[in-house]
Amino acid sequence: MIRRRKQLIYLLGFMGVGKTTVGELLAQRLRWPFIDLDATIESGQGNTIRQIFEQAGEAFFRDIERAALIEASKTEPAVIALGGGTFVQPLNFEYIQEHGGMTVWLDCSLEELRRRCEGKDDRPLFRDPESFARLLEERLPYYRRAHFRISTESRDPEEVAEEILRLSLS
Ligand code: S3P
């Protein structure tokens, strides 16, 4: 039996790397639906990610994030932008491997990520530069297990989306 490749693209990577921006552009090009996991969580809970973290804690957030991931993965075709921590939760990682689809790690330097996240208050896990760097370091072994790695450093999001588009068609 020939198994068709799933028409699902998961974009992963650290906060500030451009998953949402690139995901929207990519979905437009492919004419596929775009699902931003954080946005679906916020609209489902009627609360911002920061408020969910503050009021219910990270463990609760990870539970609803997992449920949102499973729900989003029922849509096919789709481009799904994960949150920065989604792919590094072992159960989510296993789920994505088993479910199928293409995984793309968007990557850029720590300095650039810091620059993009500093001064914004919508990311509860951006506390200080040191813990930000540590968290990235801890997550790299997971991110490296994606099918593809693409740099977003000093690059036009259109160009990044184009590169992923080519990969998805090859
Ligand atoms: C998180 C990243 C955020 C959001 C939540 C937790 C993380 O998503 O899911 O604040 O664990 O890195 P973005 O990567 O879209 O900022």
Coordinates of C-alpha atoms in Angstrom, one line a residue, residues 65-121:
E65 CA -2.2 23.2 24.8
R66 CA -2.1 19.4 24.3
A67 CA -5.8 19.3 23.8
A68 CA -5.6 22.2 21.3
L69 CA -2.8 20.4 19.4
I70 CA -4.9 17.2 19.0
E71 CA -7.9 19.2 17.9
A72 CA -5.9 21.3 15.4
S73 CA -4.3 18.1 14.0
K74 CA -7.7 16.9 12.9
T75 CA -7.8 19.6 10.2
E76 CA -6.2 18.5 7.0
P77 CA -4.7 20.2 5.0
A78 CA -3.4 22.8 7.5
V79 CA -0.4 24.8 8.5
I80 CA -0.2 24.8 12.3
A81 CA 2.0 27.2 14.2
L82 CA 2.9 25.6 17.6
G83 CA 3.8 27.5 20.7
G84 CA 7.5 27.7 21.6
G85 CA 7.0 24.9 24.2
T86 CA 4.6 22.6 22.4
F87 CA 7.1 20.4 20.6
V88 CA 9.3 19.9 23.6
Q89 CA 6.6 18.3 25.7
P90 CA 7.4 14.5 25.3
L91 CA 3.7 13.5 24.8
N92 CA 3.2 16.1 22.2
F93 CA 6.4 15.2 20.5
E94 CA 5.3 11.5 20.3
Y95 CA 1.9 12.5 19.2
I96 CA 3.2 14.6 16.3
Q97 CA 5.6 11.8 15.2
E98 CA 2.8 9.2 15.2
H99 CA 0.2 11.5 13.6
G100 CA 2.4 12.3 10.6
G101 CA 3.0 15.5 8.8
M102 CA 6.0 17.7 8.2
T103 CA 7.8 19.4 11.0
V104 CA 9.8 22.6 10.4
W105 CA 12.0 24.2 13.0
L106 CA 12.3 28.0 12.5
D107 CA 15.6 29.1 14.0
C108 CA 17.5 32.2 14.6
S109 CA 20.1 33.5 17.0
L110 CA 19.5 34.1 20.7
E111 CA 20.4 37.8 20.3
E112 CA 17.7 38.2 17.7
L113 CA 15.1 36.3 19.6
R114 CA 15.8 38.4 22.7
R115 CA 15.6 41.6 20.7
R116 CA 12.2 40.5 19.3
C117 CA 10.7 39.5 22.7
E118 CA 12.2 42.2 25.0
G119 CA 9.8 44.9 26.1
K120 CA 6.7 42.9 25.2
D121 CA 4.6 41.5 28.1

